[in-house]
Coordinates of C-alpha atoms and ligand atoms in Angstrom, one line a residue:
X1 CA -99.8 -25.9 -52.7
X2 CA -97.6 -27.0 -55.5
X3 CA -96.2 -23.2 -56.0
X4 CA -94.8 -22.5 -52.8
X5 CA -93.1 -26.3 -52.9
X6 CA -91.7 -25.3 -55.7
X7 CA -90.3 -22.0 -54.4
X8 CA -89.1 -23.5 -51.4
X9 CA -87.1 -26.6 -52.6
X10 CA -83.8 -26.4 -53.4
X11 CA -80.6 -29.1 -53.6
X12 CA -79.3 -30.2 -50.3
X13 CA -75.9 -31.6 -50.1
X14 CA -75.3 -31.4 -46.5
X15 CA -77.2 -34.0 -44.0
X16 CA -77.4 -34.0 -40.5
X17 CA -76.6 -37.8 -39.0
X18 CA -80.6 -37.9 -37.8
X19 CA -82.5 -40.6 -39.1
X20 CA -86.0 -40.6 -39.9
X21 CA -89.1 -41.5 -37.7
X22 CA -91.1 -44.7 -38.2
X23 CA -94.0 -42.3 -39.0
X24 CA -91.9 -40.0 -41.7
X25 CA -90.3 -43.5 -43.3
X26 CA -93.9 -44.2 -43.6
X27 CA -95.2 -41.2 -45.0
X28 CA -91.8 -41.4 -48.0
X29 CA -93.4 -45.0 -49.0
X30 CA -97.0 -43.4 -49.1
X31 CA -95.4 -40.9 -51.2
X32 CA -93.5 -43.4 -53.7
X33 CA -96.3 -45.5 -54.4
X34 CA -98.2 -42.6 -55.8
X35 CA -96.7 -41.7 -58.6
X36 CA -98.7 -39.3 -60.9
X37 CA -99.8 -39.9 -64.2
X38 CA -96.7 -39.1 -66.7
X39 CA -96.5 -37.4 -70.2
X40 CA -95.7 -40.7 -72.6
X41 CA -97.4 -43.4 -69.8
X42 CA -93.8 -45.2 -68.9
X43 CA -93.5 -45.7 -65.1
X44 CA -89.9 -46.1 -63.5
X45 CA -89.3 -47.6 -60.2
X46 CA -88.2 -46.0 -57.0
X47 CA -86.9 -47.2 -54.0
X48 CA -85.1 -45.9 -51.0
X49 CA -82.0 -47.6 -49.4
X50 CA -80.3 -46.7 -46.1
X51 CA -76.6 -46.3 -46.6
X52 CA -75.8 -48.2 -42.9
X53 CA -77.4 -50.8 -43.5
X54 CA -76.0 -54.2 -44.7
X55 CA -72.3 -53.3 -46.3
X56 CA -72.8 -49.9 -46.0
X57 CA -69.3 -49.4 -44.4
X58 CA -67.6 -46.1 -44.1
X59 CA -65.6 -46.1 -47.4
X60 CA -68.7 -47.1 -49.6
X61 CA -70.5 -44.4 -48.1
X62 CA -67.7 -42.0 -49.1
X63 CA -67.8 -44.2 -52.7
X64 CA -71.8 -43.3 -53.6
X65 CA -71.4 -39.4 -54.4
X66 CA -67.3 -39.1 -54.5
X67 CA -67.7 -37.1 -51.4
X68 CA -70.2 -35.0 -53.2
X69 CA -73.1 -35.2 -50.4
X70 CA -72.0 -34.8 -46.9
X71 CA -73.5 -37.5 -44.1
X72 CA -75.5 -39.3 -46.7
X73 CA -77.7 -41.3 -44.9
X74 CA -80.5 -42.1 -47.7
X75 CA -81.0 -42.3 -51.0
X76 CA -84.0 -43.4 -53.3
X77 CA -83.0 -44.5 -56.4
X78 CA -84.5 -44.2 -59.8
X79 CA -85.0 -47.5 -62.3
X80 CA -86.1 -47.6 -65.6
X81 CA -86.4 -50.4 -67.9
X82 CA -83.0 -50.5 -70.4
X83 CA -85.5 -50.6 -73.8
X84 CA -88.9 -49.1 -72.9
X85 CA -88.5 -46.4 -70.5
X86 CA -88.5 -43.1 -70.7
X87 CA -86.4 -40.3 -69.1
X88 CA -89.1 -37.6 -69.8
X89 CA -91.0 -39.7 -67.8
X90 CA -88.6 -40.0 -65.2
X91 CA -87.7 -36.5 -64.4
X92 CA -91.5 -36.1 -63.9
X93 CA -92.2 -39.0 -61.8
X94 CA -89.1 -37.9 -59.9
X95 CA -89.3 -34.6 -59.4
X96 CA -93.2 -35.1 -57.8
X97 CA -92.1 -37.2 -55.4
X98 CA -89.1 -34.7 -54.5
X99 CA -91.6 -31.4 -54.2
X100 CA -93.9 -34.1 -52.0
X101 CA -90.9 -34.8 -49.8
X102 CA -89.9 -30.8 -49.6
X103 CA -93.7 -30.6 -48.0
X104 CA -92.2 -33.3 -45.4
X105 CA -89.4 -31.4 -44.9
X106 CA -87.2 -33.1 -46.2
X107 CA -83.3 -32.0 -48.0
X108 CA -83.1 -33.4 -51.5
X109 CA -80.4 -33.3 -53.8
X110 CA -80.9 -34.6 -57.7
X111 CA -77.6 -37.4 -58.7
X112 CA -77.3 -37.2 -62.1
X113 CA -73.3 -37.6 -62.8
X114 CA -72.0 -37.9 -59.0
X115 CA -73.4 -40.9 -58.1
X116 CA -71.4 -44.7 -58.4
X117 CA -73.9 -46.6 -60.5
X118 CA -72.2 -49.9 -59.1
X119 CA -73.0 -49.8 -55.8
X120 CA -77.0 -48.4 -55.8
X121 CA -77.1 -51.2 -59.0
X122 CA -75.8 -53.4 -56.1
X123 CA -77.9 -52.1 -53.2
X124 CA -81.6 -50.8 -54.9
X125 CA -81.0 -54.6 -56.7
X126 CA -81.0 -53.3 -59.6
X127 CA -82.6 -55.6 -62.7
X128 CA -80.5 -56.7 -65.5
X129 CA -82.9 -54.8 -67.9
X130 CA -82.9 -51.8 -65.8
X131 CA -80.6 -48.6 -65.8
X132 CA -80.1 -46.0 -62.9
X133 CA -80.2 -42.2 -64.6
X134 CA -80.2 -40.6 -61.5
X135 CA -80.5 -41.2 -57.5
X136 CA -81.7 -38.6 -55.4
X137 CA -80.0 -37.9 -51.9
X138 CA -82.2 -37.1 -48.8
X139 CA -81.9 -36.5 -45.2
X140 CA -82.4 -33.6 -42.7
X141 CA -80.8 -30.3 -43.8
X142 CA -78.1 -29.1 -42.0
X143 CA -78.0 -25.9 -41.3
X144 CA -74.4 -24.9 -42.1
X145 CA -73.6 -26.1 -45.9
X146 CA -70.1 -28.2 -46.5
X147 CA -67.3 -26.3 -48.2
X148 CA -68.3 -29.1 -51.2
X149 CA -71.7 -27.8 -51.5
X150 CA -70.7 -24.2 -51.4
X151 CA -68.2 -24.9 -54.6
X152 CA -71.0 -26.8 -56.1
X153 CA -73.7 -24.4 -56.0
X154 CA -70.8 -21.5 -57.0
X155 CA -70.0 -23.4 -60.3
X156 CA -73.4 -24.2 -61.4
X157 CA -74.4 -21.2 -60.4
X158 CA -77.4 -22.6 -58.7
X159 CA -79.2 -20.0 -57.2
X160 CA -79.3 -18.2 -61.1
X161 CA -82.2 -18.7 -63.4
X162 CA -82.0 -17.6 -67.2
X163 CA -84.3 -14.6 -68.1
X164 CA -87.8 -15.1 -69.0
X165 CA -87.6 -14.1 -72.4
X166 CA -84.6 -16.6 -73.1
X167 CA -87.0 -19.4 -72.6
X168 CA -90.8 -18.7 -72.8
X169 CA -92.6 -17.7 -76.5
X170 CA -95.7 -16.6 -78.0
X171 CA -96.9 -18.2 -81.2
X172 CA -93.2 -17.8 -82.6
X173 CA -89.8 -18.2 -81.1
X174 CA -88.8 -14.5 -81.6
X175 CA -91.9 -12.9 -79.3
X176 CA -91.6 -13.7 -75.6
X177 CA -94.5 -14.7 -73.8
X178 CA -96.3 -12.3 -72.1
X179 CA -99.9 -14.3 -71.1
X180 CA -102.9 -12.4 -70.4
X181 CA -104.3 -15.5 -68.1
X182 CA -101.9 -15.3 -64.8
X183 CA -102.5 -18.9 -63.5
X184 CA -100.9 -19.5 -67.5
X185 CA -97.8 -16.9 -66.4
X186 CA -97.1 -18.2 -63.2
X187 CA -96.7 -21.9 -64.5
X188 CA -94.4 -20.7 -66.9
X189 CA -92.8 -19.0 -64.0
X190 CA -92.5 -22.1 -62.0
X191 CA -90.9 -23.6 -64.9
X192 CA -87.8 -21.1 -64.7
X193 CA -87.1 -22.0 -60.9
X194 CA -86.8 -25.8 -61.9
X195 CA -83.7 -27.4 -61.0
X196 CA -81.6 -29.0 -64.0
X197 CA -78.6 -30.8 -64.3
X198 CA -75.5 -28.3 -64.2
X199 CA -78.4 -26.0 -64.3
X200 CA -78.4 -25.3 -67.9
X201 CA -82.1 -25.0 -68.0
X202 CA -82.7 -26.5 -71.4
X203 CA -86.5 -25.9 -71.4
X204 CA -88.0 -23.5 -74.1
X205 CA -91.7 -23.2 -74.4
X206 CA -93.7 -21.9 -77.0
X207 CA -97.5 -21.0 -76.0
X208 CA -100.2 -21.0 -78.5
X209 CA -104.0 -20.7 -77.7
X210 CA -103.7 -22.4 -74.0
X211 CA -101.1 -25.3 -74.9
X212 CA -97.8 -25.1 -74.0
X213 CA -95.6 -26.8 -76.2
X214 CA -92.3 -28.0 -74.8
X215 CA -88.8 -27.3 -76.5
X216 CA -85.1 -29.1 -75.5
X217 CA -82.3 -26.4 -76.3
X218 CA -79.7 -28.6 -76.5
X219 CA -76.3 -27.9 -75.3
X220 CA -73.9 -29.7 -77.5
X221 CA -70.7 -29.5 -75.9
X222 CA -72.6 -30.8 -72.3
X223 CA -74.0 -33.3 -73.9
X224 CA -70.9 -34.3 -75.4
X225 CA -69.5 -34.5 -72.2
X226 CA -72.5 -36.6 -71.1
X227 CA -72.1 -38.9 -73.5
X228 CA -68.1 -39.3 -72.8
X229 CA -68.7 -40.4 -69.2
X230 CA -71.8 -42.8 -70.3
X231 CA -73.9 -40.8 -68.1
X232 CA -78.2 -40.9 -69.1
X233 CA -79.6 -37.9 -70.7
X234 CA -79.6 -35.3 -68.4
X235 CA -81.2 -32.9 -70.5
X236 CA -84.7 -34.9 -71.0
X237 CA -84.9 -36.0 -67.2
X238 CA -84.4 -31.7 -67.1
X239 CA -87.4 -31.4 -69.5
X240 CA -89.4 -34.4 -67.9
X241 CA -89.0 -32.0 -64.2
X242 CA -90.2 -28.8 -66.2
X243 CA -93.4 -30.2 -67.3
X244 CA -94.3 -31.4 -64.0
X245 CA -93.4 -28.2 -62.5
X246 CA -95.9 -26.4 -65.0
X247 CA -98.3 -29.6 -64.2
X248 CA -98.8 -28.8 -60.7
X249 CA -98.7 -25.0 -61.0
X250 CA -101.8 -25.6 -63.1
X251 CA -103.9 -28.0 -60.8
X252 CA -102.8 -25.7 -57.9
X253 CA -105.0 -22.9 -60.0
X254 CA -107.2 -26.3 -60.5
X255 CA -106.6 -26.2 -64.4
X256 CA -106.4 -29.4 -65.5
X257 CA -104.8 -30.3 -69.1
X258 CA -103.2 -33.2 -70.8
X259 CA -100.1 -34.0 -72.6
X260 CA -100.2 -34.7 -76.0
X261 CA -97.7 -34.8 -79.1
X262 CA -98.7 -33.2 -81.4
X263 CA -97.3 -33.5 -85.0
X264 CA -95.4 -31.0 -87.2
X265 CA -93.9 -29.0 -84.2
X266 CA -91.0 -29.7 -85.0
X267 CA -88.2 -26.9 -85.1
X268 CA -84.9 -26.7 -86.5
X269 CA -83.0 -25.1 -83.6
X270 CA -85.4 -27.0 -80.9
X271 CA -85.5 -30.5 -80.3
X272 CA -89.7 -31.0 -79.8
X273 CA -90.7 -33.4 -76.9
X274 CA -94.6 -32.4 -76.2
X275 CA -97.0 -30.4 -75.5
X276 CA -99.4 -29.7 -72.6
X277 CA -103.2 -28.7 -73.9
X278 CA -105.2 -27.1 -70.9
Ligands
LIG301 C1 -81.2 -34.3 -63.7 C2 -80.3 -33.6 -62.7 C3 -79.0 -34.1 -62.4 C4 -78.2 -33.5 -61.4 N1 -77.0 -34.1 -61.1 C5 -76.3 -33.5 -60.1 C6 -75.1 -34.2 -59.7 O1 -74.7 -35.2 -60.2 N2 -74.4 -33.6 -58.7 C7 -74.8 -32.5 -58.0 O2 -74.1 -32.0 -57.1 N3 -76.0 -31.8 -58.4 C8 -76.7 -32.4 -59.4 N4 -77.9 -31.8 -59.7 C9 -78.4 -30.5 -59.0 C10 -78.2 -29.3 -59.9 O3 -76.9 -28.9 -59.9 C11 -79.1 -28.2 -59.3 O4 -80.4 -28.6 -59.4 C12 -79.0 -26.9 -60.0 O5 -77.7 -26.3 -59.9 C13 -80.0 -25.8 -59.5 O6 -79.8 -25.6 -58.1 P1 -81.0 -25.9 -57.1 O7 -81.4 -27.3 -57.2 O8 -80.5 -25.6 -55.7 O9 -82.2 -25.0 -57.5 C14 -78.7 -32.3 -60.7 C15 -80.0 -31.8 -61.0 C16 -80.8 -32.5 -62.0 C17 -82.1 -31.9 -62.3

């Protein structure tokens, strides 16, 4: 079940040094060759790399995360063509294959800014048409969390989620959503414990007559920031992760829906990506 996937993954910045089995390495390539259906139909590539393999000396493994993830040991990392891919798309191809690996037991930890472009370009061999947005670290959790991942998780305030009436709305953006159907409420729910870059949680949904119709609140000193260290969009990978959190909430309950822009949504204060009609 999707839900308690969702409820039980959170980032892991702290490996042990075990390696996987033949059968688990297995299982992670059975899992990245079935990626879901997206929103807009653009497919990124992922693929995993083993950091001690080849070059992967000590100082290069210190190199990939600035020191950010402790015994990283594997990474998979996230392509998408330069001109005609999508980061919706992305964050929702992505963030399946992470919720698939938490049911393997597996530590994750979304790269969106600490991560050397460079070296995964160098060791995922990276396409000239392709870009990296993010990489995703994953190993065996260790039980006792680096004093980096502490500081981390204090600053972003990880563990916090906004309020439900801050993001979720009923037929207009000044009544929260309070749904009648409860497979509808806890997707939404699902939504709020999705993990975002610096965990600004930039989703806003409006509901309306079983669609959900998803919002970006942009955050425009972040994304200033974003765009000073050339870094991807964060903030739509963010949006592509929330609506595949609300995806699989709803085919958990076995509702099935489709994703479909819809014109005329458009908001002033909300930047309109899509909606999801079940
Ligand atoms: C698109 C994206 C990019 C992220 N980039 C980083 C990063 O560069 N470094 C990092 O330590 N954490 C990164 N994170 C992890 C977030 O800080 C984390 O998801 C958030 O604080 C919520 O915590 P949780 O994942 O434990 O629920 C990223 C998360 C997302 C979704």
């Amino acid at each position: 079940m999707y839900v308690e996937l969702i409820k039980k993954r959170c980032s892991v910045r702290t490996f042990t040094l075990d390696i996987f089995s033949k059968e688990k390495l297995s299982e992670i390539e059975n899992i990245l060759k079935n990626v879901s259906r997206t929103p807009f139909n653009t497919y990124g590539r992922f693929k995993m790399i083993k950091l001690d393999q080849g070059e992967g000396r000590s100082l290069v493994r210190a190199m990939t995360t600035y020191g950010v993830i402790k015994n990283p040991q594997y990474f998979l990392v996230g392509m998408i063509n330069k001109v005609t891919g999508n980061l919706v798309d992305f964050g929702h191809s992505f963030e399946k294959i992470i919720l698939d690996l938490t049911a393997l037991d597996i530590g994750t930890c979304w790269l969106g800014g600490t991560f050397n472009q460079s070296i995964f370009a160098k060791y995922a061999q990276c396409l000239a048409d392709e870009v990296i947005p993010c990489v995703v670290a994953l190993g065996v959790s260790a039980s006792l969390q680096s004093p980096t991942d502490r500081l981390i998780k204090f600053m972003a305030a990880s563990h916090k989620r906004k309020e439900w009436k801050a993001l979720f709305f009923q037929n207009n953006f000044k009544d929260f959503a309070v749904l009648a159907n409860h497979h509808h409420q806890l997707a939404l729910e699902m939504v709020r414990l999705a993990p975002s870059a610096s965990n600004k949680q930039p989703w806003r949904i409006l509901y309306e007559d079983n669609c959900f119709h998803f919002y970006l609140d942009r955050n425009s000193s972040y994304n200033r920031l974003i765009d000073f260290l050339n870094l991807a969009d964060l903030q739509l990978v963010d949006m592509g992760i929330a609506m595949c959190h609300l995806e699989l909430a709803l085919l958990d309950a076995k509702i099935l829906g489709q994703f479909e822009f819809i014109k005329g949504m458009e908001q002033k204060h909300y930047t309109y990506i899509t909606s999801f009609r079940c």
